[in-house]
CSV table of C-alpha atoms and ligand atoms in Angstrom, one decimal:
chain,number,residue,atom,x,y,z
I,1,UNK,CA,67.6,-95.1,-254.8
I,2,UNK,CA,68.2,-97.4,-251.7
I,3,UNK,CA,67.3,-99.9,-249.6
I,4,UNK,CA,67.5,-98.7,-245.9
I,5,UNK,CA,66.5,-100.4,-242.6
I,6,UNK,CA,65.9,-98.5,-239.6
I,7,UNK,CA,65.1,-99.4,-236.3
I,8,UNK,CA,63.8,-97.8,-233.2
I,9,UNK,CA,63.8,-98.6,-229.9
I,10,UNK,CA,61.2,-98.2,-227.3
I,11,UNK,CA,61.9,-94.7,-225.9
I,12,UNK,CA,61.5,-93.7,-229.5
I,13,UNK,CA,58.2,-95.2,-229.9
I,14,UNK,CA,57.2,-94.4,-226.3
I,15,UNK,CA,53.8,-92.2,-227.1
I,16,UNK,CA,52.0,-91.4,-229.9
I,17,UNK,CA,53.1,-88.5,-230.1
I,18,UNK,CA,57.1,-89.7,-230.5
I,19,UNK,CA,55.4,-92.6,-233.3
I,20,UNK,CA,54.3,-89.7,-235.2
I,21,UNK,CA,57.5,-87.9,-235.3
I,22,UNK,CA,59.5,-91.2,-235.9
I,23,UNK,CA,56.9,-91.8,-238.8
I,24,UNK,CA,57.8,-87.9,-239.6
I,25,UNK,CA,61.6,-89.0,-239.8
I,26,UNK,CA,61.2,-92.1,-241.7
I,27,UNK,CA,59.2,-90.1,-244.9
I,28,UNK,CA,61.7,-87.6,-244.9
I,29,UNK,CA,63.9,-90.4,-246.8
I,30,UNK,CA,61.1,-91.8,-248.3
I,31,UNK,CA,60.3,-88.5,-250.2
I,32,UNK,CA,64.0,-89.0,-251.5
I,33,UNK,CA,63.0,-92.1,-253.3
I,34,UNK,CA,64.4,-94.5,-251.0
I,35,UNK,CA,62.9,-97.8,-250.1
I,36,UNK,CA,62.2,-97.8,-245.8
I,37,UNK,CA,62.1,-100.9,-244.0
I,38,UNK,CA,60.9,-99.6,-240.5
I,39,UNK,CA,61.8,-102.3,-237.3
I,40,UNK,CA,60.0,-101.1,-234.2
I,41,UNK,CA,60.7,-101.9,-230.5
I,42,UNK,CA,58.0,-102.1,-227.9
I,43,UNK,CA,56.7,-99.0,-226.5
I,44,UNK,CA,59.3,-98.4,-223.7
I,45,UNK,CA,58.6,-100.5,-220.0
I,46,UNK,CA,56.0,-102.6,-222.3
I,47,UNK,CA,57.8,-105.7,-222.3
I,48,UNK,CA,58.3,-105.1,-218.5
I,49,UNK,CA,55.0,-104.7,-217.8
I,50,UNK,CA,54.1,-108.2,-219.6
I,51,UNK,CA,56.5,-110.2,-217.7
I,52,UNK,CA,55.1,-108.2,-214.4
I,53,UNK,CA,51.8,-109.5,-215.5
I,54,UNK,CA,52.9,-113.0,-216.2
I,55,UNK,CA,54.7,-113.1,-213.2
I,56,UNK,CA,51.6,-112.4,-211.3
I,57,UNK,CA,49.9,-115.9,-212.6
I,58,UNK,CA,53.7,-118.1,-212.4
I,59,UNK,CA,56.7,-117.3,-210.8
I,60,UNK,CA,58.4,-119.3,-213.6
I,61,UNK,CA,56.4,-118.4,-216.6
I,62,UNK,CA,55.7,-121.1,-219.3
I,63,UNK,CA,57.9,-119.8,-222.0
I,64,UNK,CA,56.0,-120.8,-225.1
I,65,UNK,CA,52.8,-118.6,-224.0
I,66,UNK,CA,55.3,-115.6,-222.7
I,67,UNK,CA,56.7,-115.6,-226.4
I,68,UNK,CA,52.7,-115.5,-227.3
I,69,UNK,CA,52.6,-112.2,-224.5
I,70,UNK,CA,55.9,-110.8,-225.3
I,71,UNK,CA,55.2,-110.3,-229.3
I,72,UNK,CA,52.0,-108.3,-228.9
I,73,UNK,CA,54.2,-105.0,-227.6
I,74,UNK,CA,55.6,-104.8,-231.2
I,75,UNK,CA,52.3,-105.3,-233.0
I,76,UNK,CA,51.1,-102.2,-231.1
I,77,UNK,CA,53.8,-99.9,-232.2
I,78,UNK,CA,53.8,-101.4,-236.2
I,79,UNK,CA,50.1,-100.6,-236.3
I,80,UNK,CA,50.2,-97.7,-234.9
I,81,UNK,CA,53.4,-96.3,-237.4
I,82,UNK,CA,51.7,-97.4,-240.3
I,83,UNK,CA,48.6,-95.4,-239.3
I,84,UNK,CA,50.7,-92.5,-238.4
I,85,UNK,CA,52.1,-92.9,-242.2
I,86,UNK,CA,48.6,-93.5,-243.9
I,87,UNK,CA,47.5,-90.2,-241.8
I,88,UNK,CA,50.4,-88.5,-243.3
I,89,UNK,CA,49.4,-89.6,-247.0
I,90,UNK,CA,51.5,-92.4,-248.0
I,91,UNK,CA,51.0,-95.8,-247.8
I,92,UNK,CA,52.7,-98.2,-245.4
I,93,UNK,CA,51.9,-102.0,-244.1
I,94,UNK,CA,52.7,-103.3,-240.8
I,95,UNK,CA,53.9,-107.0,-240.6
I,96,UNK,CA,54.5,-109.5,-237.9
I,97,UNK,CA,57.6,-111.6,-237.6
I,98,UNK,CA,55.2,-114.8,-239.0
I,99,UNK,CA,53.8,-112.6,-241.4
I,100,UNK,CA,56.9,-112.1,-243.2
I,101,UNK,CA,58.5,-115.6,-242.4
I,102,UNK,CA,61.2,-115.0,-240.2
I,103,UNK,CA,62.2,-118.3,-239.1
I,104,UNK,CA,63.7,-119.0,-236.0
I,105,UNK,CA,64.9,-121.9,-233.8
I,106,UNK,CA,62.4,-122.9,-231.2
I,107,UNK,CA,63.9,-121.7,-227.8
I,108,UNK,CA,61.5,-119.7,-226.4
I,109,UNK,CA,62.4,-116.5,-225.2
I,110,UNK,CA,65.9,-116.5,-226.5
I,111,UNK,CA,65.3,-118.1,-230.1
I,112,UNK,CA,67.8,-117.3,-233.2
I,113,UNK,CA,67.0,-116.4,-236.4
I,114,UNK,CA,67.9,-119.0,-238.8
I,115,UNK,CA,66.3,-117.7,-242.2
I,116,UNK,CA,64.4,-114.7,-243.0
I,117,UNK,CA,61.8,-114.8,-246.1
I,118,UNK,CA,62.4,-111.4,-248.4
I,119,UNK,CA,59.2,-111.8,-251.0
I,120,UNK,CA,56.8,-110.6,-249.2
I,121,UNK,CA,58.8,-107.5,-248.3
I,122,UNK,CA,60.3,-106.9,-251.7
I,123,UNK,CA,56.4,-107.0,-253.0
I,124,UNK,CA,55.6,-104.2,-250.6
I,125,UNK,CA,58.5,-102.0,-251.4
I,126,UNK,CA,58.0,-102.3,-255.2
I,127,UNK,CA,54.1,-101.3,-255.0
I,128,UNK,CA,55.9,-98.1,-252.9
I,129,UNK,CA,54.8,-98.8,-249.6
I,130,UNK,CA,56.9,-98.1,-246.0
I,131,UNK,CA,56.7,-101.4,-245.1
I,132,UNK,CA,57.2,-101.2,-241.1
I,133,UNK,CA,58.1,-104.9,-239.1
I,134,UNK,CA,58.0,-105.9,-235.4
I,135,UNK,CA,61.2,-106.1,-234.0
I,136,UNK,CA,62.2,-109.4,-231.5
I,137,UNK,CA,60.0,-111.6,-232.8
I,138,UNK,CA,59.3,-114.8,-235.4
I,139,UNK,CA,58.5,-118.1,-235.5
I,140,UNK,CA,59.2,-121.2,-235.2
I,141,UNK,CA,59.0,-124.4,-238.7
I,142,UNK,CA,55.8,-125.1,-236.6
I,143,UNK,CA,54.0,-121.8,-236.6
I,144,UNK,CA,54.7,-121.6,-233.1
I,145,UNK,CA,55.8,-117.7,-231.9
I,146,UNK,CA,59.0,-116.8,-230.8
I,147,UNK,CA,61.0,-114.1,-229.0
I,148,UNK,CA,64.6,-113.3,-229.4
I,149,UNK,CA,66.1,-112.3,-226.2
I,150,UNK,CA,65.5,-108.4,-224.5
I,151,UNK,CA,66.9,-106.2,-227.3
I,152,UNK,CA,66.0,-108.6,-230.0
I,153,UNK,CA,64.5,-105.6,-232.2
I,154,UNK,CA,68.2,-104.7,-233.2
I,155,UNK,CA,68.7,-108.7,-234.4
I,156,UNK,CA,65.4,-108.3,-236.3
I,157,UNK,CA,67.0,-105.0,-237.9
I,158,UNK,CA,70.6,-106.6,-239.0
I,159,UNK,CA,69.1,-109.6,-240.0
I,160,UNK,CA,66.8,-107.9,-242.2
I,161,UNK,CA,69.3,-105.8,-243.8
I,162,UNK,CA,71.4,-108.3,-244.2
I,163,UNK,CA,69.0,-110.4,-245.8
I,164,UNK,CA,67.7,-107.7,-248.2
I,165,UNK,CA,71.0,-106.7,-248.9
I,166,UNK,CA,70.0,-103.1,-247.5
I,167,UNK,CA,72.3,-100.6,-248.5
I,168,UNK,CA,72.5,-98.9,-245.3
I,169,UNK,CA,71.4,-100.4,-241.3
I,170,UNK,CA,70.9,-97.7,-239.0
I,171,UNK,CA,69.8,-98.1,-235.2
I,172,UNK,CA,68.2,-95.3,-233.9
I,173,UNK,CA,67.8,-95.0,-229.9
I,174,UNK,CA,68.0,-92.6,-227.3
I,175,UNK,CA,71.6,-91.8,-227.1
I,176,UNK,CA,73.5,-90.6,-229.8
I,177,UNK,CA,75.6,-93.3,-230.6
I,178,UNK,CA,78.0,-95.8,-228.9
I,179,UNK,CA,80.2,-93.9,-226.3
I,180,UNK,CA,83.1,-94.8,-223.7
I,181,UNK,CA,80.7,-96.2,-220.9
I,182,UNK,CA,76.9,-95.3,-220.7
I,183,UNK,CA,76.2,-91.9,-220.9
I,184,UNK,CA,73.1,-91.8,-218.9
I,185,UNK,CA,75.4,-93.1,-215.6
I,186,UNK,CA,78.5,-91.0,-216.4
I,187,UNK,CA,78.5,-87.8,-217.7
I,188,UNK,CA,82.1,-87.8,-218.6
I,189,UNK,CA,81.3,-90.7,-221.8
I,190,UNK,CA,82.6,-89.5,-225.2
I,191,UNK,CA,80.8,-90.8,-228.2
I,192,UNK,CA,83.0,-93.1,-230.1
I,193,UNK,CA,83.2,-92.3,-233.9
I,194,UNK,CA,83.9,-95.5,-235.3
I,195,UNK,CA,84.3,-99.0,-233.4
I,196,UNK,CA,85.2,-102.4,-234.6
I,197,UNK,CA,82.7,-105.4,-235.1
I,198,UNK,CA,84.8,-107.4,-232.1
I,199,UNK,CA,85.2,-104.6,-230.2
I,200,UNK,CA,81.5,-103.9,-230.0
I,201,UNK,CA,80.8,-107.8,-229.8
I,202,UNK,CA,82.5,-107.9,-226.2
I,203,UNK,CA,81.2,-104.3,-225.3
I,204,UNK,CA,77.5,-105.8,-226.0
I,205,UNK,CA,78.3,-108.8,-224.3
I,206,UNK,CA,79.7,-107.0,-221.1
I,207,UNK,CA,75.9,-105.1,-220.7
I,208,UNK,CA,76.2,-102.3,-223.2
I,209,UNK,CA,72.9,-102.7,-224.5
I,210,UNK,CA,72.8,-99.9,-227.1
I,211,UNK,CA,73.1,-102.7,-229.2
I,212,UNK,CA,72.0,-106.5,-228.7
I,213,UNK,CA,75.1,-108.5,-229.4
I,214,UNK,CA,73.4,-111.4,-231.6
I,215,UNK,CA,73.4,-107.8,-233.6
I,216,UNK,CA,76.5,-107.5,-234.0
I,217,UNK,CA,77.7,-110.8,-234.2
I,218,UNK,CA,75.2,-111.0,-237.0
I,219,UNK,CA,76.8,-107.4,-238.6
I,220,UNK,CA,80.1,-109.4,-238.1
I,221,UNK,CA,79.2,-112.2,-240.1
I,222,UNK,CA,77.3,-110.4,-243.4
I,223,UNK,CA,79.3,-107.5,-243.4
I,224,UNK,CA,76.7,-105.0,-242.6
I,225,UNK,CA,77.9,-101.5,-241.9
I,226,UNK,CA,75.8,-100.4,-238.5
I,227,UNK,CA,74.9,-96.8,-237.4
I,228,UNK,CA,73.9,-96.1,-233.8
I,229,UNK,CA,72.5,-92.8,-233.6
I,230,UNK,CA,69.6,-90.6,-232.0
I,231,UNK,CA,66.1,-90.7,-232.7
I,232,UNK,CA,65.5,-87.0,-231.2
I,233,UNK,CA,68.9,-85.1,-233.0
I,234,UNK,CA,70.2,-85.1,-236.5
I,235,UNK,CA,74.2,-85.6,-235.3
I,236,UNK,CA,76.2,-88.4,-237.1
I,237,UNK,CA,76.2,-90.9,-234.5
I,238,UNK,CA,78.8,-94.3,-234.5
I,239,UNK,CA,79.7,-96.8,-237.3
I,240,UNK,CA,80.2,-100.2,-236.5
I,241,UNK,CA,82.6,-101.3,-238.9
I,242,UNK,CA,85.6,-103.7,-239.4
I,243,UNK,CA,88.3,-103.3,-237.7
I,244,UNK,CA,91.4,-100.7,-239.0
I,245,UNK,CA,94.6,-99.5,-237.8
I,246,UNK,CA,93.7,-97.0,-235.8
I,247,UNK,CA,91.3,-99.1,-233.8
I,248,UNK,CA,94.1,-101.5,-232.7
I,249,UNK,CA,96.4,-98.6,-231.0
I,250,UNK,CA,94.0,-97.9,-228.8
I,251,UNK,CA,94.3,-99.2,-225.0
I,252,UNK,CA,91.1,-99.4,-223.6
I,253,UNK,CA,87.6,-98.1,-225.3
I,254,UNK,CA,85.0,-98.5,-223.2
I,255,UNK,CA,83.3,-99.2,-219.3
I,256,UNK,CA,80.8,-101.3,-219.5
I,257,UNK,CA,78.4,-103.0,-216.8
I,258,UNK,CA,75.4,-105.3,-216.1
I,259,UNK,CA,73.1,-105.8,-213.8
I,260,UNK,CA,71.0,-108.9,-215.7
I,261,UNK,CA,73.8,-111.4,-213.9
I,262,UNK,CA,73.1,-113.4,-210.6
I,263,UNK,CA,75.6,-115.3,-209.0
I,264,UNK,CA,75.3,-118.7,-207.6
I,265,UNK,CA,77.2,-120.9,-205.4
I,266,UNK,CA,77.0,-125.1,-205.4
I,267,UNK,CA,79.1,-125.5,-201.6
I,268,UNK,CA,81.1,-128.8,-200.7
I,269,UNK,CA,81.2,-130.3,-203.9
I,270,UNK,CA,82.5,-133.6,-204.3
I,271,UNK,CA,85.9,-132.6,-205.7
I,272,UNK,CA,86.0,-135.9,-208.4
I,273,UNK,CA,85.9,-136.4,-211.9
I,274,UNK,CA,82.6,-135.9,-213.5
I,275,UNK,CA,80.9,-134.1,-211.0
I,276,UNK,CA,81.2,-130.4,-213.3
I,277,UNK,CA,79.4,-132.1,-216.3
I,278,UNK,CA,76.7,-133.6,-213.9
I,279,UNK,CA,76.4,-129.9,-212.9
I,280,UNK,CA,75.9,-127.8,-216.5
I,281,UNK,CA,74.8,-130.6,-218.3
I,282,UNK,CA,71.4,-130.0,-216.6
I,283,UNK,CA,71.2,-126.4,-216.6
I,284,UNK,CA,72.5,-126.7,-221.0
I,285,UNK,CA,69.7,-128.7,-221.5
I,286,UNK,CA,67.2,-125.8,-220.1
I,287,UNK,CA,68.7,-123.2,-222.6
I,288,UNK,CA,70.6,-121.2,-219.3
I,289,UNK,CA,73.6,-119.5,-220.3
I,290,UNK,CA,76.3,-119.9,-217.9
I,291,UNK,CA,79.2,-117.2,-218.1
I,292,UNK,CA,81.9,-116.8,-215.5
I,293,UNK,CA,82.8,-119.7,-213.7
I,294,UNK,CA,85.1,-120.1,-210.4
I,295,UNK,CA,86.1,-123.3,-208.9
I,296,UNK,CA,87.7,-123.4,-205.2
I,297,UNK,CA,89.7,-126.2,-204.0
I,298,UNK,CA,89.6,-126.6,-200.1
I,299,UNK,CA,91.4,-128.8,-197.9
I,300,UNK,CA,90.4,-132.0,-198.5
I,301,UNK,CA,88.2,-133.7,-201.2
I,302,UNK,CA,85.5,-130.5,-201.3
I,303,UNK,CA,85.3,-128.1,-203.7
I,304,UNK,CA,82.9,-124.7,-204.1
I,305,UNK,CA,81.8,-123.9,-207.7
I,306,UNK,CA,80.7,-120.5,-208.1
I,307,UNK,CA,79.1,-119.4,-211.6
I,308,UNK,CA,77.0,-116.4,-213.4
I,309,UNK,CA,73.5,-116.8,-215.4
I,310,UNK,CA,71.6,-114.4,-216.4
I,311,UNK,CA,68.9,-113.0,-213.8
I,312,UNK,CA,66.4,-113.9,-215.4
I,313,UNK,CA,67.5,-117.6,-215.0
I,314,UNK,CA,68.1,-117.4,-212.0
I,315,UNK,CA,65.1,-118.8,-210.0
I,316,UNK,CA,65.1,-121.8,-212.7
I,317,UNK,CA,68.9,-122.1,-212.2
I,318,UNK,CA,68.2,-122.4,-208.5
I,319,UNK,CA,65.2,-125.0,-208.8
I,320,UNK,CA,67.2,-127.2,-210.9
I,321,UNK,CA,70.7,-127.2,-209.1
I,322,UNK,CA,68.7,-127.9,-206.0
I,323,UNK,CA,67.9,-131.3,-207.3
I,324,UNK,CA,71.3,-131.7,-208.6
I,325,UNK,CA,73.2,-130.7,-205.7
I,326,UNK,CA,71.1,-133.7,-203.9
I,327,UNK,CA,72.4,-136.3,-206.6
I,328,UNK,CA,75.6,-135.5,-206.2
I,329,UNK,CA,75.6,-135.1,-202.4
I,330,UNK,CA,77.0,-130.9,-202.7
I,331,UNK,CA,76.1,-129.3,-199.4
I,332,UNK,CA,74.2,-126.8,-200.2
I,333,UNK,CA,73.5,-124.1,-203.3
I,334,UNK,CA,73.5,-120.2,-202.0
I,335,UNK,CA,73.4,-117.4,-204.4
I,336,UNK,CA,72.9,-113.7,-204.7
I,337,UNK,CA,70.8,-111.3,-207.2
I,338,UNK,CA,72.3,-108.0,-205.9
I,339,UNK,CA,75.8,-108.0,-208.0
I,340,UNK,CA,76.8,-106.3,-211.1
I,341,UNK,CA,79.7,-107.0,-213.5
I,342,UNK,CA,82.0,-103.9,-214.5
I,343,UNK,CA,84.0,-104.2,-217.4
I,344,UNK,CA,86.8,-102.5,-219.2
I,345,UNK,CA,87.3,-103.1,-222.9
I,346,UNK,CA,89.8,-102.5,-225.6
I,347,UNK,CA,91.4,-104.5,-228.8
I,348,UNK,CA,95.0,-102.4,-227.3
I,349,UNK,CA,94.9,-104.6,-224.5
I,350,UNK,CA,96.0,-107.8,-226.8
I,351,UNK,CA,99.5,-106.7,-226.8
I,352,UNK,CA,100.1,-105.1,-223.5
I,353,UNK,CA,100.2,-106.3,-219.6
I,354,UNK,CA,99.3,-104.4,-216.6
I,355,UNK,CA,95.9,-103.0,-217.5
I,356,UNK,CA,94.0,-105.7,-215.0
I,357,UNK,CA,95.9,-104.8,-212.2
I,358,UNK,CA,95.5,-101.1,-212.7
I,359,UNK,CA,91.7,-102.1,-212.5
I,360,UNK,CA,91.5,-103.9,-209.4
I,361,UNK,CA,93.6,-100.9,-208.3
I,362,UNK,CA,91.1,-98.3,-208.5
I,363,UNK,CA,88.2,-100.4,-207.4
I,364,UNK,CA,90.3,-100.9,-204.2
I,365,UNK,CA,90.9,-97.3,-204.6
I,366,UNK,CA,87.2,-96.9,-204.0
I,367,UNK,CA,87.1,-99.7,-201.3
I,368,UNK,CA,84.9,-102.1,-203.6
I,369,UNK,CA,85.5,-105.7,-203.1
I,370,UNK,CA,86.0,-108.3,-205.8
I,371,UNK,CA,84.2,-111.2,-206.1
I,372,UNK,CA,85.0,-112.6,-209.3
I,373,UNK,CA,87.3,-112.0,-212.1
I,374,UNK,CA,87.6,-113.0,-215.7
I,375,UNK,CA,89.8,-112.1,-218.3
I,376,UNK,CA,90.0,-112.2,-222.5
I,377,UNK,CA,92.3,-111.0,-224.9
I,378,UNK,CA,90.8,-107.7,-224.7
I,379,UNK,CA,88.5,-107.3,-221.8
I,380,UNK,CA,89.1,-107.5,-218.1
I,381,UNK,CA,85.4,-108.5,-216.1
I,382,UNK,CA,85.0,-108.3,-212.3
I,383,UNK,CA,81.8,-108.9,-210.0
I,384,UNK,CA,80.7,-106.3,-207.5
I,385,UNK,CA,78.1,-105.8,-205.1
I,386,UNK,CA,75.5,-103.9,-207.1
I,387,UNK,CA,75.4,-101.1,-205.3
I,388,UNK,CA,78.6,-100.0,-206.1
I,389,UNK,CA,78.1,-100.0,-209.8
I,390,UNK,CA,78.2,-96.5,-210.4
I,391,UNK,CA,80.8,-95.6,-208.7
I,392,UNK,CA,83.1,-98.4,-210.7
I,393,UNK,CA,82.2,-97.0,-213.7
I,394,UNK,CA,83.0,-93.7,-213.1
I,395,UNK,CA,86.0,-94.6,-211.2
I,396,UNK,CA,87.4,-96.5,-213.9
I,397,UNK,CA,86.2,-94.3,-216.5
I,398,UNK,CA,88.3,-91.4,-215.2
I,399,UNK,CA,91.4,-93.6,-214.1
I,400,UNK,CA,91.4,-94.5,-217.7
I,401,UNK,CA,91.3,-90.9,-219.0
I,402,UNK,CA,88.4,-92.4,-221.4
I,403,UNK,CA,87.0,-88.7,-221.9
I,404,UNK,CA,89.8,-87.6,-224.0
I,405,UNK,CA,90.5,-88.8,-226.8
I,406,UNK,CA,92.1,-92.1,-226.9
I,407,UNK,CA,95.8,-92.1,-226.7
I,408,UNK,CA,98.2,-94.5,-228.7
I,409,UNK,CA,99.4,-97.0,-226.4
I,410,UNK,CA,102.7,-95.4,-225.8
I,411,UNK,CA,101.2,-92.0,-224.6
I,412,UNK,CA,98.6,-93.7,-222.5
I,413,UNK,CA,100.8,-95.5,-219.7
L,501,ADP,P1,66.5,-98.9,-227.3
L,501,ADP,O1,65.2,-98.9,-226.6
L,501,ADP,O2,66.6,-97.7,-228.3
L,501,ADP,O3,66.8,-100.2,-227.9
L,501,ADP,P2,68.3,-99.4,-225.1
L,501,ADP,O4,67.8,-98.9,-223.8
L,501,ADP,O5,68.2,-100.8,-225.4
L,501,ADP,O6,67.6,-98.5,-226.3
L,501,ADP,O7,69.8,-98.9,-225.3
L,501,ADP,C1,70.2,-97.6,-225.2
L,501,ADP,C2,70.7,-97.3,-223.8
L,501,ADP,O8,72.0,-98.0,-223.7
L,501,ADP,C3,71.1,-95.9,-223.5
L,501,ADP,O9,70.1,-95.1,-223.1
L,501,ADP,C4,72.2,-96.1,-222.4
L,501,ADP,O10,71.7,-95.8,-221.1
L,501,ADP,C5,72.6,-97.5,-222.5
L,501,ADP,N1,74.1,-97.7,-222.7
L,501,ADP,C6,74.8,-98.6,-222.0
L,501,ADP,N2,76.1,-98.6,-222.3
L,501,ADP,C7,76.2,-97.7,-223.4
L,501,ADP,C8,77.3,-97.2,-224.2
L,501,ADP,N3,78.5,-97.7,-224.0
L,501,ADP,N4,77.0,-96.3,-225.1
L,501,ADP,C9,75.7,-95.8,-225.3
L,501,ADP,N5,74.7,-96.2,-224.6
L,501,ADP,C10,74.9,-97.1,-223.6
L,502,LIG,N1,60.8,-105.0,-226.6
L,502,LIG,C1,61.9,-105.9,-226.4
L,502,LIG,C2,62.6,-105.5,-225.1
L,502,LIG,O1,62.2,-104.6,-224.4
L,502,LIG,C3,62.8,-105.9,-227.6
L,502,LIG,C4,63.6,-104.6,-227.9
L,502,LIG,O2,63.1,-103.6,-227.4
L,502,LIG,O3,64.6,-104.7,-228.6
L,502,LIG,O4,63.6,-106.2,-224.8
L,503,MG,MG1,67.7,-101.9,-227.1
């Protein structure tokens, strides 16, 4: 008998109908004797619709009460599974991320996970019960709620597992596993069998969001075997697993891109010491994530500093540098919504030169223009105007030859 946590996203609890089937799914293993731990998304374009609505009332929504508007999506879905389970004959129980104790730091809308209470849970399972929990959500030492980020439900389901010591974590979602670049943009993607922990961690953090990359980095961390697969087909999907020989001869291993990046600009900065830190320390202290950063030198004593946050930020990020750009007497702060990041990924890129350049080949193959670049060990990042994000991918998928299956190094260029 085992311990197994699912999770499914919001396409897969998109109707009633797809709950019932899911719930169908879910008994299957729990006819086998096995104990189900069932994490739920949001029904899919819930959570968008309550931001639209908050939106409505404030531009820049108080974060503590969207946490409180952001939670209910999940409650829907648990209620309505464990119904569908009760209809079915068995017995199940619902529970909220306070309900069960998971405990999380207090930053609103992007709080972590710090410990998760298993009792309550391990009480359920034992009296034979499906015990089904809302994904993206807990709460805070002070009872107030939290969210974790879009995606979160995937954190909830590693976390979980890895707290109960689950014997298997599977994430099931609307594609049938982790491929070469999003399938749903390029039809070419191949479904990759098996992909390391750190190879998923930057894939995830480069906009692959078939899996939440707290996720991951939480798999990392406790060890925890993940399998991506479909909701709506019975294939084997991917394992994300440590990393093994074969992983390391590969090149590159995936496209990615994202569109949740804006780009701002802070012009004629005061090129002296201490004027950065003036900059970020403010935009730190309101929990925005900065990622790429540029810094021009131009004749003379002025500097532009151009940076990513995450779209969401961006208005905030604006508000705030406004004031700062004042203090520190910058010209002006300009910015833009409409770019995208593309991506190419792979561990085989730690030993082996050349691969950027090929990149900013094809995408001047293509006539795209760069705007930013970035560069790790084993991922190459450039910005883009957003409408051309398609086209990257596919561009770079095919000059890449990621539809076949990866070559060793020495085969590959
Ligand atoms: P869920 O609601 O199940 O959590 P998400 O929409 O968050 O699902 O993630 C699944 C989606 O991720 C897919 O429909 C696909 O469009 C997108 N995606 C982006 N990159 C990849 C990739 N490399 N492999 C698989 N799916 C990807
Ligand atoms: N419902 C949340 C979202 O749409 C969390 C999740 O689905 O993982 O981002
Ligand atoms: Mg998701």
């Amino acid at each position: 008998m085992a311990l197994i946590v699912q999770k499914f996203g919001g396409t897969s609890v998109g109707s009633t109908e797809k709950i019932k089937a899911v719930a169908e799914r879910v008994l299957k293993q729990h006819r086998q004797g096995h104990k189900m731990v069932v994490v739920l998304s949001a029904m899919s374009g819930e959570t968008d619709r309550l931001i639209g609505l908050a939106k409505n009332i404030q531009q820049i929504p108080d974060l503590r009460e969207m946490d409180m508007l952001l939670s209910t999506g999940e409650q829907v879905t648990i209620a309505l599974f464990a119904m569908a389970v009760k209809e079915a004959g068995f017995d199940a129980v619902s529970l909220l991320g306070d309900q069960v104790r998971i405990r999380t730091s207090n930053l609103h809308t992007k709080a972590r996970i710090r410990n998760i209470d298993t009792a309550l849970i391990h009480r359920h399972l034992d009296e034979g019960r499906i015990v089904t929990i809302a994904g993206f959500q807990g709460v805070t030492e002070e009872g107030d709620i939290t969210t974790l980020g879009r995606g979160g439900s995937d954190t909830t389901a590693v976390a979980l597992a890895a707290a109960l010591k689950a014997d298997a974590c599977e994430i099931f979602t609307d594609v049938e596993g982790v491929y070469t670049t999003d399938p749903n943009i390029c039809q070419a993607a191949r479904k990759i069998d098996r992909i390391s922990y750190d190879e998923m961690l930057e894939l995830a953090s480069l906009g692959a969001k078939v899996l939440d990359i707290r996720s991951v980095g939480l798999a990392k961390r406790f060890k925890v075997p993940v399998h991506v697969c479909s909701t709506f087909t019975e294939n084997e999907g991917t394992w994300v697993v440590e990393e093994d020989k074969i992983m390391e001869s590969m090149l590159v291993s995936g496209v990615t891109y994202s569109k949740n990046e804006a780009r701002i600009t802070i012009n004629k900065v005061p090129d002296q010491p201490g004027v950065a830190a003036k900059i970020f320390l403010p935009i730190s202290d309101a929990g925005i994530v900065v990622d790429m950063i540029i810094q021009n030198t131009r004749a003379g004593s002025l500097t532009d500093l151009t940076f990513t946050v995450l779209r969401s930020d961006y208005d905030r990020a604006i508000r705030l540098l406004q004031k700062v750009a004042e203090e520190i007497k910058a010209e002006s702060v300009t910015g833009s919504e409409n770019i995208a990041k593309v991506s190419i990924v792979g561990v085989g890129m730690r030993n082996h030169s050349g691969i950027a350049s090929t990149m900013f080949q094809i995408l001047a193959k293509e006539g795209i223009n760069i705007m930013m670049i970035s560069t790790s060990e084993i991922k190459v990042s450039c910005v883009i105007e957003e409408k051309y994000t398609e086209l990257a991918v596919r561009a770079l998928h095919d000059a890449f030859a990621l539809d076949k299956e990866n070559l060793p190094i020495e085969e590959a260029v």
